[in-house]
PDB file of N, CA and C in Angstrom:
ATOM      1  N   ARG A   1     -17.184 -14.730   0.980  1.00  0.00           N
ATOM      2  CA  ARG A   1     -16.289 -14.204  -0.049  1.00  0.00           C
ATOM      3  C   ARG A   1     -16.823 -12.863  -0.562  1.00  0.00           C
ATOM      4  N   ARG A   2     -18.128 -12.780  -0.732  1.00  0.00           N
ATOM      5  CA  ARG A   2     -18.715 -11.524  -1.191  1.00  0.00           C
ATOM      6  C   ARG A   2     -18.420 -10.403  -0.203  1.00  0.00           C
ATOM      7  N   GLN A   3     -18.431 -10.725   1.093  1.00  0.00           N
ATOM      8  CA  GLN A   3     -18.148  -9.708   2.101  1.00  0.00           C
ATOM      9  C   GLN A   3     -16.720  -9.190   1.969  1.00  0.00           C
ATOM     10  N   GLN A   4     -15.783 -10.070   1.629  1.00  0.00           N
ATOM     11  CA  GLN A   4     -14.397  -9.646   1.438  1.00  0.00           C
ATOM     12  C   GLN A   4     -14.288  -8.703   0.246  1.00  0.00           C
ATOM     13  N   VAL A   5     -14.964  -9.053  -0.848  1.00  0.00           N
ATOM     14  CA  VAL A   5     -14.942  -8.208  -2.040  1.00  0.00           C
ATOM     15  C   VAL A   5     -15.585  -6.858  -1.723  1.00  0.00           C
ATOM     16  N   GLU A   6     -16.712  -6.891  -1.032  1.00  0.00           N
ATOM     17  CA  GLU A   6     -17.399  -5.655  -0.682  1.00  0.00           C
ATOM     18  C   GLU A   6     -16.526  -4.779   0.215  1.00  0.00           C
ATOM     19  N   GLN A   7     -15.865  -5.382   1.198  1.00  0.00           N
ATOM     20  CA  GLN A   7     -15.014  -4.609   2.101  1.00  0.00           C
ATOM     21  C   GLN A   7     -13.834  -3.995   1.351  1.00  0.00           C
ATOM     22  N   ALA A   8     -13.229  -4.744   0.446  1.00  0.00           N
ATOM     23  CA  ALA A   8     -12.119  -4.210  -0.351  1.00  0.00           C
ATOM     24  C   ALA A   8     -12.590  -3.036  -1.200  1.00  0.00           C
ATOM     25  N   TYR A   9     -13.784  -3.156  -1.768  1.00  0.00           N
ATOM     26  CA  TYR A   9     -14.349  -2.079  -2.579  1.00  0.00           C
ATOM     27  C   TYR A   9     -14.620  -0.843  -1.714  1.00  0.00           C
ATOM     28  N   LEU A  10     -15.200  -1.040  -0.549  1.00  0.00           N
ATOM     29  CA  LEU A  10     -15.490   0.085   0.342  1.00  0.00           C
ATOM     30  C   LEU A  10     -14.201   0.754   0.826  1.00  0.00           C
ATOM     31  N   ASP A  11     -13.176  -0.036   1.069  1.00  0.00           N
ATOM     32  CA  ASP A  11     -11.874   0.524   1.450  1.00  0.00           C
ATOM     33  C   ASP A  11     -11.305   1.389   0.326  1.00  0.00           C
ATOM     34  N   ALA A  12     -11.422   0.900  -0.901  1.00  0.00           N
ATOM     35  CA  ALA A  12     -10.936   1.670  -2.055  1.00  0.00           C
ATOM     36  C   ALA A  12     -11.730   2.964  -2.199  1.00  0.00           C
ATOM     37  N   LEU A  13     -13.033   2.899  -1.989  1.00  0.00           N
ATOM     38  CA  LEU A  13     -13.855   4.113  -2.066  1.00  0.00           C
ATOM     39  C   LEU A  13     -13.464   5.127  -1.000  1.00  0.00           C
ATOM     40  N   ALA A  14     -13.138   4.637   0.175  1.00  0.00           N
ATOM     41  CA  ALA A  14     -12.772   5.530   1.274  1.00  0.00           C
ATOM     42  C   ALA A  14     -11.516   6.334   0.953  1.00  0.00           C
ATOM     43  N   HIS A  15     -10.677   5.804   0.074  1.00  0.00           N
ATOM     44  CA  HIS A  15      -9.437   6.485  -0.297  1.00  0.00           C
ATOM     45  C   HIS A  15      -9.570   7.271  -1.597  1.00  0.00           C
ATOM     46  N   SER A  16     -10.777   7.331  -2.157  1.00  0.00           N
ATOM     47  CA  SER A  16     -11.012   8.058  -3.403  1.00  0.00           C
ATOM     48  C   SER A  16     -11.450   9.486  -3.091  1.00  0.00           C
ATOM     49  N   PRO A  17     -11.094  10.425  -3.967  1.00  0.00           N
ATOM     50  CA  PRO A  17     -11.597  11.793  -3.789  1.00  0.00           C
ATOM     51  C   PRO A  17     -13.120  11.810  -3.902  1.00  0.00           C
ATOM     52  N   GLU A  18     -13.741  12.702  -3.186  1.00  0.00           N
ATOM     53  CA  GLU A  18     -15.197  12.753  -3.161  1.00  0.00           C
ATOM     54  C   GLU A  18     -15.792  13.008  -4.538  1.00  0.00           C
ATOM     55  N   LEU A  19     -15.070  13.680  -5.407  1.00  0.00           N
ATOM     56  CA  LEU A  19     -15.573  13.955  -6.754  1.00  0.00           C
ATOM     57  C   LEU A  19     -15.814  12.677  -7.543  1.00  0.00           C
ATOM     58  N   HIS A  20     -15.128  11.607  -7.177  1.00  0.00           N
ATOM     59  CA  HIS A  20     -15.228  10.353  -7.914  1.00  0.00           C
ATOM     60  C   HIS A  20     -16.145   9.341  -7.234  1.00  0.00           C
ATOM     61  N   MET A  21     -16.886   9.773  -6.245  1.00  0.00           N
ATOM     62  CA  MET A  21     -17.760   8.850  -5.523  1.00  0.00           C
ATOM     63  C   MET A  21     -18.952   8.472  -6.408  1.00  0.00           C
ATOM     64  N   PRO A  22     -19.162   7.184  -6.615  1.00  0.00           N
ATOM     65  CA  PRO A  22     -20.305   6.761  -7.432  1.00  0.00           C
ATOM     66  C   PRO A  22     -21.612   6.893  -6.647  1.00  0.00           C
ATOM     67  N   SER A  23     -22.692   6.957  -7.409  1.00  0.00           N
ATOM     68  CA  SER A  23     -24.016   7.008  -6.795  1.00  0.00           C
ATOM     69  C   SER A  23     -24.301   5.653  -6.154  1.00  0.00           C
ATOM     70  N   PRO A  24     -25.328   5.565  -5.294  1.00  0.00           N
ATOM     71  CA  PRO A  24     -25.671   4.264  -4.702  1.00  0.00           C
ATOM     72  C   PRO A  24     -25.974   3.200  -5.759  1.00  0.00           C
ATOM     73  N   GLU A  25     -26.625   3.591  -6.837  1.00  0.00           N
ATOM     74  CA  GLU A  25     -26.928   2.626  -7.911  1.00  0.00           C
ATOM     75  C   GLU A  25     -25.647   2.145  -8.581  1.00  0.00           C
ATOM     76  N   GLU A  26     -24.732   3.083  -8.848  1.00  0.00           N
ATOM     77  CA  GLU A  26     -23.456   2.713  -9.461  1.00  0.00           C
ATOM     78  C   GLU A  26     -22.637   1.827  -8.530  1.00  0.00           C
ATOM     79  N   ARG A  27     -22.681   2.129  -7.244  1.00  0.00           N
ATOM     80  CA  ARG A  27     -21.962   1.308  -6.266  1.00  0.00           C
ATOM     81  C   ARG A  27     -22.469  -0.123  -6.274  1.00  0.00           C
ATOM     82  N   LEU A  28     -23.789  -0.290  -6.342  1.00  0.00           N
ATOM     83  CA  LEU A  28     -24.368  -1.633  -6.366  1.00  0.00           C
ATOM     84  C   LEU A  28     -23.943  -2.378  -7.628  1.00  0.00           C
ATOM     85  N   ILE A  29     -23.992  -1.712  -8.760  1.00  0.00           N
ATOM     86  CA  ILE A  29     -23.583  -2.336 -10.021  1.00  0.00           C
ATOM     87  C   ILE A  29     -22.110  -2.713  -9.975  1.00  0.00           C
ATOM     88  N   LEU A  30     -21.274  -1.804  -9.462  1.00  0.00           N
ATOM     89  CA  LEU A  30     -19.843  -2.096  -9.364  1.00  0.00           C
ATOM     90  C   LEU A  30     -19.571  -3.265  -8.430  1.00  0.00           C
ATOM     91  N   LEU A  31     -20.255  -3.290  -7.304  1.00  0.00           N
ATOM     92  CA  LEU A  31     -20.057  -4.377  -6.349  1.00  0.00           C
ATOM     93  C   LEU A  31     -20.486  -5.714  -6.941  1.00  0.00           C
ATOM     94  N   GLU A  32     -21.623  -5.733  -7.630  1.00  0.00           N
ATOM     95  CA  GLU A  32     -22.080  -6.968  -8.280  1.00  0.00           C
ATOM     96  C   GLU A  32     -21.093  -7.411  -9.345  1.00  0.00           C
ATOM     97  N   THR A  33     -20.558  -6.467 -10.096  1.00  0.00           N
ATOM     98  CA  THR A  33     -19.579  -6.794 -11.133  1.00  0.00           C
ATOM     99  C   THR A  33     -18.303  -7.357 -10.519  1.00  0.00           C
ATOM    100  N   LEU A  34     -17.819  -6.729  -9.455  1.00  0.00           N
ATOM    101  CA  LEU A  34     -16.621  -7.226  -8.778  1.00  0.00           C
ATOM    102  C   LEU A  34     -16.840  -8.623  -8.212  1.00  0.00           C
ATOM    103  N   THR A  35     -18.015  -8.868  -7.676  1.00  0.00           N
ATOM    104  CA  THR A  35     -18.331 -10.189  -7.129  1.00  0.00           C
ATOM    105  C   THR A  35     -18.352 -11.226  -8.241  1.00  0.00           C
ATOM    106  N   ARG A  36     -18.905 -10.876  -9.389  1.00  0.00           N
ATOM    107  CA  ARG A  36     -18.939 -11.809 -10.518  1.00  0.00           C
ATOM    108  C   ARG A  36     -17.534 -12.094 -11.040  1.00  0.00           C
ATOM    109  N   ILE A  37     -16.708 -11.063 -11.109  1.00  0.00           N
ATOM    110  CA  ILE A  37     -15.319 -11.253 -11.548  1.00  0.00           C
ATOM    111  C   ILE A  37     -14.582 -12.149 -10.562  1.00  0.00           C
ATOM    112  N   ASP A  38     -14.772 -11.891  -9.271  1.00  0.00           N
ATOM    113  CA  ASP A  38     -14.133 -12.709  -8.242  1.00  0.00           C
ATOM    114  C   ASP A  38     -14.544 -14.176  -8.384  1.00  0.00           C
ATOM    115  N   ALA A  39     -15.828 -14.418  -8.605  1.00  0.00           N
ATOM    116  CA  ALA A  39     -16.312 -15.797  -8.761  1.00  0.00           C
ATOM    117  C   ALA A  39     -15.744 -16.431 -10.029  1.00  0.00           C
ATOM    118  N   LEU A  40     -15.642 -15.641 -11.087  1.00  0.00           N
ATOM    119  CA  LEU A  40     -15.117 -16.151 -12.348  1.00  0.00           C
ATOM    120  C   LEU A  40     -13.657 -16.568 -12.211  1.00  0.00           C
ATOM    121  N   LEU A  41     -12.893 -15.821 -11.406  1.00  0.00           N
ATOM    122  CA  LEU A  41     -11.471 -16.112 -11.240  1.00  0.00           C
ATOM    123  C   LEU A  41     -11.197 -17.094 -10.113  1.00  0.00           C
ATOM    124  N   ASP A  42     -12.239 -17.493  -9.402  1.00  0.00           N
ATOM    125  CA  ASP A  42     -12.071 -18.432  -8.303  1.00  0.00           C
ATOM    126  C   ASP A  42     -11.479 -19.741  -8.814  1.00  0.00           C
ATOM    127  N   GLY A  43     -10.526 -20.257  -8.105  1.00  0.00           N
ATOM    128  CA  GLY A  43      -9.898 -21.518  -8.492  1.00  0.00           C
ATOM    129  C   GLY A  43      -8.565 -21.347  -9.189  1.00  0.00           C
ATOM    130  N   LEU A  44      -8.248 -20.118  -9.599  1.00  0.00           N
ATOM    131  CA  LEU A  44      -6.952 -19.893 -10.220  1.00  0.00           C
ATOM    132  C   LEU A  44      -5.867 -19.824  -9.147  1.00  0.00           C
ATOM    133  N   LYS A  45      -4.681 -20.295  -9.488  1.00  0.00           N
ATOM    134  CA  LYS A  45      -3.549 -20.158  -8.579  1.00  0.00           C
ATOM    135  C   LYS A  45      -3.254 -18.672  -8.400  1.00  0.00           C
ATOM    136  N   PRO A  46      -2.728 -18.289  -7.237  1.00  0.00           N
ATOM    137  CA  PRO A  46      -2.517 -16.863  -6.957  1.00  0.00           C
ATOM    138  C   PRO A  46      -1.711 -16.102  -8.019  1.00  0.00           C
ATOM    139  N   LYS A  47      -0.621 -16.672  -8.503  1.00  0.00           N
ATOM    140  CA  LYS A  47       0.182 -15.951  -9.499  1.00  0.00           C
ATOM    141  C   LYS A  47      -0.570 -15.803 -10.817  1.00  0.00           C
ATOM    142  N   VAL A  48      -1.359 -16.809 -11.186  1.00  0.00           N
ATOM    143  CA  VAL A  48      -2.145 -16.740 -12.420  1.00  0.00           C
ATOM    144  C   VAL A  48      -3.196 -15.634 -12.284  1.00  0.00           C
ATOM    145  N   ARG A  49      -3.881 -15.637 -11.161  1.00  0.00           N
ATOM    146  CA  ARG A  49      -4.911 -14.625 -10.900  1.00  0.00           C
ATOM    147  C   ARG A  49      -4.305 -13.221 -10.884  1.00  0.00           C
ATOM    148  N   THR A  50      -3.174 -13.068 -10.195  1.00  0.00           N
ATOM    149  CA  THR A  50      -2.524 -11.766 -10.107  1.00  0.00           C
ATOM    150  C   THR A  50      -2.063 -11.292 -11.479  1.00  0.00           C
ATOM    151  N   ALA A  51      -1.466 -12.178 -12.257  1.00  0.00           N
ATOM    152  CA  ALA A  51      -1.018 -11.809 -13.603  1.00  0.00           C
ATOM    153  C   ALA A  51      -2.201 -11.336 -14.441  1.00  0.00           C
ATOM    154  N   PHE A  52      -3.304 -12.053 -14.376  1.00  0.00           N
ATOM    155  CA  PHE A  52      -4.495 -11.688 -15.147  1.00  0.00           C
ATOM    156  C   PHE A  52      -5.020 -10.317 -14.716  1.00  0.00           C
ATOM    157  N   LEU A  53      -5.116 -10.097 -13.417  1.00  0.00           N
ATOM    158  CA  LEU A  53      -5.636  -8.820 -12.914  1.00  0.00           C
ATOM    159  C   LEU A  53      -4.689  -7.662 -13.239  1.00  0.00           C
ATOM    160  N   LEU A  54      -3.392  -7.883 -13.124  1.00  0.00           N
ATOM    161  CA  LEU A  54      -2.434  -6.833 -13.472  1.00  0.00           C
ATOM    162  C   LEU A  54      -2.531  -6.466 -14.950  1.00  0.00           C
ATOM    163  N   SER A  55      -2.750  -7.469 -15.775  1.00  0.00           N
ATOM    164  CA  SER A  55      -2.871  -7.219 -17.208  1.00  0.00           C
ATOM    165  C   SER A  55      -4.173  -6.499 -17.535  1.00  0.00           C
ATOM    166  N   ARG A  56      -5.278  -7.046 -17.055  1.00  0.00           N
ATOM    167  CA  ARG A  56      -6.599  -6.531 -17.448  1.00  0.00           C
ATOM    168  C   ARG A  56      -7.026  -5.280 -16.701  1.00  0.00           C
ATOM    169  N   LEU A  57      -6.707  -5.185 -15.428  1.00  0.00           N
ATOM    170  CA  LEU A  57      -7.165  -4.034 -14.649  1.00  0.00           C
ATOM    171  C   LEU A  57      -6.134  -2.914 -14.574  1.00  0.00           C
ATOM    172  N   GLU A  58      -4.858  -3.282 -14.490  1.00  0.00           N
ATOM    173  CA  GLU A  58      -3.810  -2.274 -14.367  1.00  0.00           C
ATOM    174  C   GLU A  58      -3.193  -1.910 -15.707  1.00  0.00           C
ATOM    175  N   GLY A  59      -3.447  -2.736 -16.726  1.00  0.00           N
ATOM    176  CA  GLY A  59      -2.923  -2.455 -18.050  1.00  0.00           C
ATOM    177  C   GLY A  59      -1.431  -2.712 -18.199  1.00  0.00           C
ATOM    178  N   LEU A  60      -0.871  -3.513 -17.293  1.00  0.00           N
ATOM    179  CA  LEU A  60       0.561  -3.803 -17.372  1.00  0.00           C
ATOM    180  C   LEU A  60       0.856  -4.779 -18.498  1.00  0.00           C
ATOM    181  N   GLY A  61       2.016  -4.611 -19.102  1.00  0.00           N
ATOM    182  CA  GLY A  61       2.483  -5.544 -20.114  1.00  0.00           C
ATOM    183  C   GLY A  61       3.112  -6.762 -19.454  1.00  0.00           C
ATOM    184  N   TYR A  62       3.370  -7.765 -20.253  1.00  0.00           N
ATOM    185  CA  TYR A  62       3.895  -9.023 -19.724  1.00  0.00           C
ATOM    186  C   TYR A  62       5.250  -8.853 -19.043  1.00  0.00           C
ATOM    187  N   LEU A  63       6.102  -7.994 -19.579  1.00  0.00           N
ATOM    188  CA  LEU A  63       7.411  -7.784 -18.969  1.00  0.00           C
ATOM    189  C   LEU A  63       7.254  -7.171 -17.575  1.00  0.00           C
ATOM    190  N   ALA A  64       6.397  -6.174 -17.450  1.00  0.00           N
ATOM    191  CA  ALA A  64       6.171  -5.538 -16.150  1.00  0.00           C
ATOM    192  C   ALA A  64       5.554  -6.522 -15.160  1.00  0.00           C
ATOM    193  N   ILE A  65       4.656  -7.364 -15.645  1.00  0.00           N
ATOM    194  CA  ILE A  65       4.041  -8.374 -14.775  1.00  0.00           C
ATOM    195  C   ILE A  65       5.096  -9.378 -14.321  1.00  0.00           C
ATOM    196  N   ALA A  66       5.940  -9.792 -15.253  1.00  0.00           N
ATOM    197  CA  ALA A  66       7.007 -10.743 -14.918  1.00  0.00           C
ATOM    198  C   ALA A  66       7.916 -10.167 -13.833  1.00  0.00           C
ATOM    199  N   GLU A  67       8.275  -8.911 -13.968  1.00  0.00           N
ATOM    200  CA  GLU A  67       9.129  -8.264 -12.965  1.00  0.00           C
ATOM    201  C   GLU A  67       8.406  -8.166 -11.624  1.00  0.00           C
ATOM    202  N   HIS A  68       7.145  -7.816 -11.665  1.00  0.00           N
ATOM    203  CA  HIS A  68       6.344  -7.685 -10.441  1.00  0.00           C
ATOM    204  C   HIS A  68       6.248  -9.025  -9.699  1.00  0.00           C
ATOM    205  N   LEU A  69       6.042 -10.107 -10.453  1.00  0.00           N
ATOM    206  CA  LEU A  69       5.877 -11.428  -9.851  1.00  0.00           C
ATOM    207  C   LEU A  69       7.190 -12.171  -9.638  1.00  0.00           C
ATOM    208  N   GLY A  70       8.267 -11.662 -10.225  1.00  0.00           N
ATOM    209  CA  GLY A  70       9.556 -12.338 -10.098  1.00  0.00           C
ATOM    210  C   GLY A  70       9.629 -13.629 -10.895  1.00  0.00           C
ATOM    211  N   VAL A  71       8.998 -13.619 -12.069  1.00  0.00           N
ATOM    212  CA  VAL A  71       8.997 -14.794 -12.940  1.00  0.00           C
ATOM    213  C   VAL A  71       9.409 -14.362 -14.346  1.00  0.00           C
ATOM    214  N   SER A  72       9.536 -15.322 -15.240  1.00  0.00           N
ATOM    215  CA  SER A  72       9.901 -15.010 -16.623  1.00  0.00           C
ATOM    216  C   SER A  72       8.673 -14.555 -17.417  1.00  0.00           C
ATOM    217  N   VAL A  73       8.921 -13.888 -18.527  1.00  0.00           N
ATOM    218  CA  VAL A  73       7.839 -13.475 -19.418  1.00  0.00           C
ATOM    219  C   VAL A  73       7.114 -14.711 -19.938  1.00  0.00           C
ATOM    220  N   SER A  74       7.869 -15.771 -20.191  1.00  0.00           N
ATOM    221  CA  SER A  74       7.268 -17.027 -20.639  1.00  0.00           C
ATOM    222  C   SER A  74       6.252 -17.545 -19.616  1.00  0.00           C
ATOM    223  N   SER A  75       6.586 -17.425 -18.340  1.00  0.00           N
ATOM    224  CA  SER A  75       5.639 -17.844 -17.295  1.00  0.00           C
ATOM    225  C   SER A  75       4.383 -16.985 -17.324  1.00  0.00           C
ATOM    226  N   VAL A  76       4.560 -15.683 -17.521  1.00  0.00           N
ATOM    227  CA  VAL A  76       3.399 -14.788 -17.595  1.00  0.00           C
ATOM    228  C   VAL A  76       2.522 -15.172 -18.778  1.00  0.00           C
ATOM    229  N   GLU A  77       3.122 -15.495 -19.905  1.00  0.00           N
ATOM    230  CA  GLU A  77       2.348 -15.925 -21.074  1.00  0.00           C
ATOM    231  C   GLU A  77       1.520 -17.164 -20.744  1.00  0.00           C
ATOM    232  N   LYS A  78       2.126 -18.100 -20.040  1.00  0.00           N
ATOM    233  CA  LYS A  78       1.411 -19.315 -19.643  1.00  0.00           C
ATOM    234  C   LYS A  78       0.305 -18.990 -18.647  1.00  0.00           C
ATOM    235  N   TYR A  79       0.596 -18.104 -17.685  1.00  0.00           N
ATOM    236  CA  TYR A  79      -0.422 -17.701 -16.707  1.00  0.00           C
ATOM    237  C   TYR A  79      -1.620 -17.075 -17.409  1.00  0.00           C
ATOM    238  N   MET A  80      -1.353 -16.207 -18.366  1.00  0.00           N
ATOM    239  CA  MET A  80      -2.443 -15.525 -19.066  1.00  0.00           C
ATOM    240  C   MET A  80      -3.268 -16.514 -19.892  1.00  0.00           C
ATOM    241  N   ALA A  81      -2.597 -17.443 -20.550  1.00  0.00           N
ATOM    242  CA  ALA A  81      -3.321 -18.451 -21.322  1.00  0.00           C
ATOM    243  C   ALA A  81      -4.205 -19.286 -20.401  1.00  0.00           C
ATOM    244  N   THR A  82      -3.670 -19.650 -19.246  1.00  0.00           N
ATOM    245  CA  THR A  82      -4.430 -20.425 -18.267  1.00  0.00           C
ATOM    246  C   THR A  82      -5.644 -19.635 -17.778  1.00  0.00           C
ATOM    247  N   ALA A  83      -5.440 -18.359 -17.450  1.00  0.00           N
ATOM    248  CA  ALA A  83      -6.524 -17.527 -16.934  1.00  0.00           C
ATOM    249  C   ALA A  83      -7.607 -17.306 -17.980  1.00  0.00           C
ATOM    250  N   ILE A  84      -7.211 -17.037 -19.192  1.00  0.00           N
ATOM    251  CA  ILE A  84      -8.185 -16.806 -20.259  1.00  0.00           C
ATOM    252  C   ILE A  84      -8.978 -18.074 -20.539  1.00  0.00           C
ATOM    253  N   ARG A  85      -8.300 -19.199 -20.590  1.00  0.00           N
ATOM    254  CA  ARG A  85      -8.979 -20.479 -20.802  1.00  0.00           C
ATOM    255  C   ARG A  85      -9.954 -20.756 -19.651  1.00  0.00           C
ATOM    256  N   HIS A  86      -9.505 -20.518 -18.427  1.00  0.00           N
ATOM    257  CA  HIS A  86     -10.348 -20.717 -17.244  1.00  0.00           C
ATOM    258  C   HIS A  86     -11.617 -19.863 -17.331  1.00  0.00           C
ATOM    259  N   CYS A  87     -11.450 -18.593 -17.670  1.00  0.00           N
ATOM    260  CA  CYS A  87     -12.612 -17.689 -17.781  1.00  0.00           C
ATOM    261  C   CYS A  87     -13.553 -18.137 -18.892  1.00  0.00           C
ATOM    262  N   PHE A  88     -12.999 -18.532 -20.008  1.00  0.00           N
ATOM    263  CA  PHE A  88     -13.814 -18.994 -21.130  1.00  0.00           C
ATOM    264  C   PHE A  88     -14.639 -20.224 -20.723  1.00  0.00           C
ATOM    265  N   LEU A  89     -13.984 -21.185 -20.108  1.00  0.00           N
ATOM    266  CA  LEU A  89     -14.684 -22.406 -19.702  1.00  0.00           C
ATOM    267  C   LEU A  89     -15.711 -22.124 -18.613  1.00  0.00           C
ATOM    268  N   ALA A  90     -15.375 -21.241 -17.678  1.00  0.00           N
ATOM    269  CA  ALA A  90     -16.308 -20.907 -16.595  1.00  0.00           C
ATOM    270  C   ALA A  90     -17.536 -20.196 -17.145  1.00  0.00           C
ATOM    271  N   ARG A  91     -17.347 -19.311 -18.101  1.00  0.00           N
ATOM    272  CA  ARG A  91     -18.481 -18.580 -18.691  1.00  0.00           C
ATOM    273  C   ARG A  91     -19.377 -19.522 -19.488  1.00  0.00           C
ATOM    274  N   ASN A  92     -18.781 -20.465 -20.184  1.00  0.00           N
ATOM    275  CA  ASN A  92     -19.569 -21.387 -21.011  1.00  0.00           C
ATOM    276  C   ASN A  92     -20.231 -22.484 -20.191  1.00  0.00           C
ATOM    277  N   ALA A  93     -19.785 -22.683 -18.974  1.00  0.00           N
ATOM    278  CA  ALA A  93     -20.383 -23.707 -18.105  1.00  0.00           C
ATOM    279  C   ALA A  93     -21.705 -23.228 -17.492  1.00  0.00           C
ATOM    280  N   ARG A  94     -21.948 -21.934 -17.553  1.00  0.00           N
ATOM    281  CA  ARG A  94     -23.167 -21.370 -16.948  1.00  0.00           C
ATOM    282  C   ARG A  94     -24.330 -21.443 -17.856  1.00  0.00           C
TER     283      ARG A  94
END
C-alpha cells in the first residue's frame, strides 16, 4: 500500500513545475505524511473516503461534493460524520 501512495506522489511531482519541487527531506516528510493519512483512512467505504478527501484536501463544500459523487447533501453530511468519527477513533486507538 505504501508503494501505491509513493507512486501516486511521484506521479503528481512529475506533473508539477520545477519551481515547486520539494527538497529530498521535504519529499520524505510528505511521503510519510501521505502514508499516515492513507493508513488513517483505511477501512472507509470509497464514497466516504472520497467525500472526506474532497472536503479536506480540495476544499470543496458539501454541495459540490454531493454533485461530484452523485448523492444528496444529506449523504455527504453522513459520510463526513462517519469519516471524522473513524479518524478520531483510529487516532485514539494508537
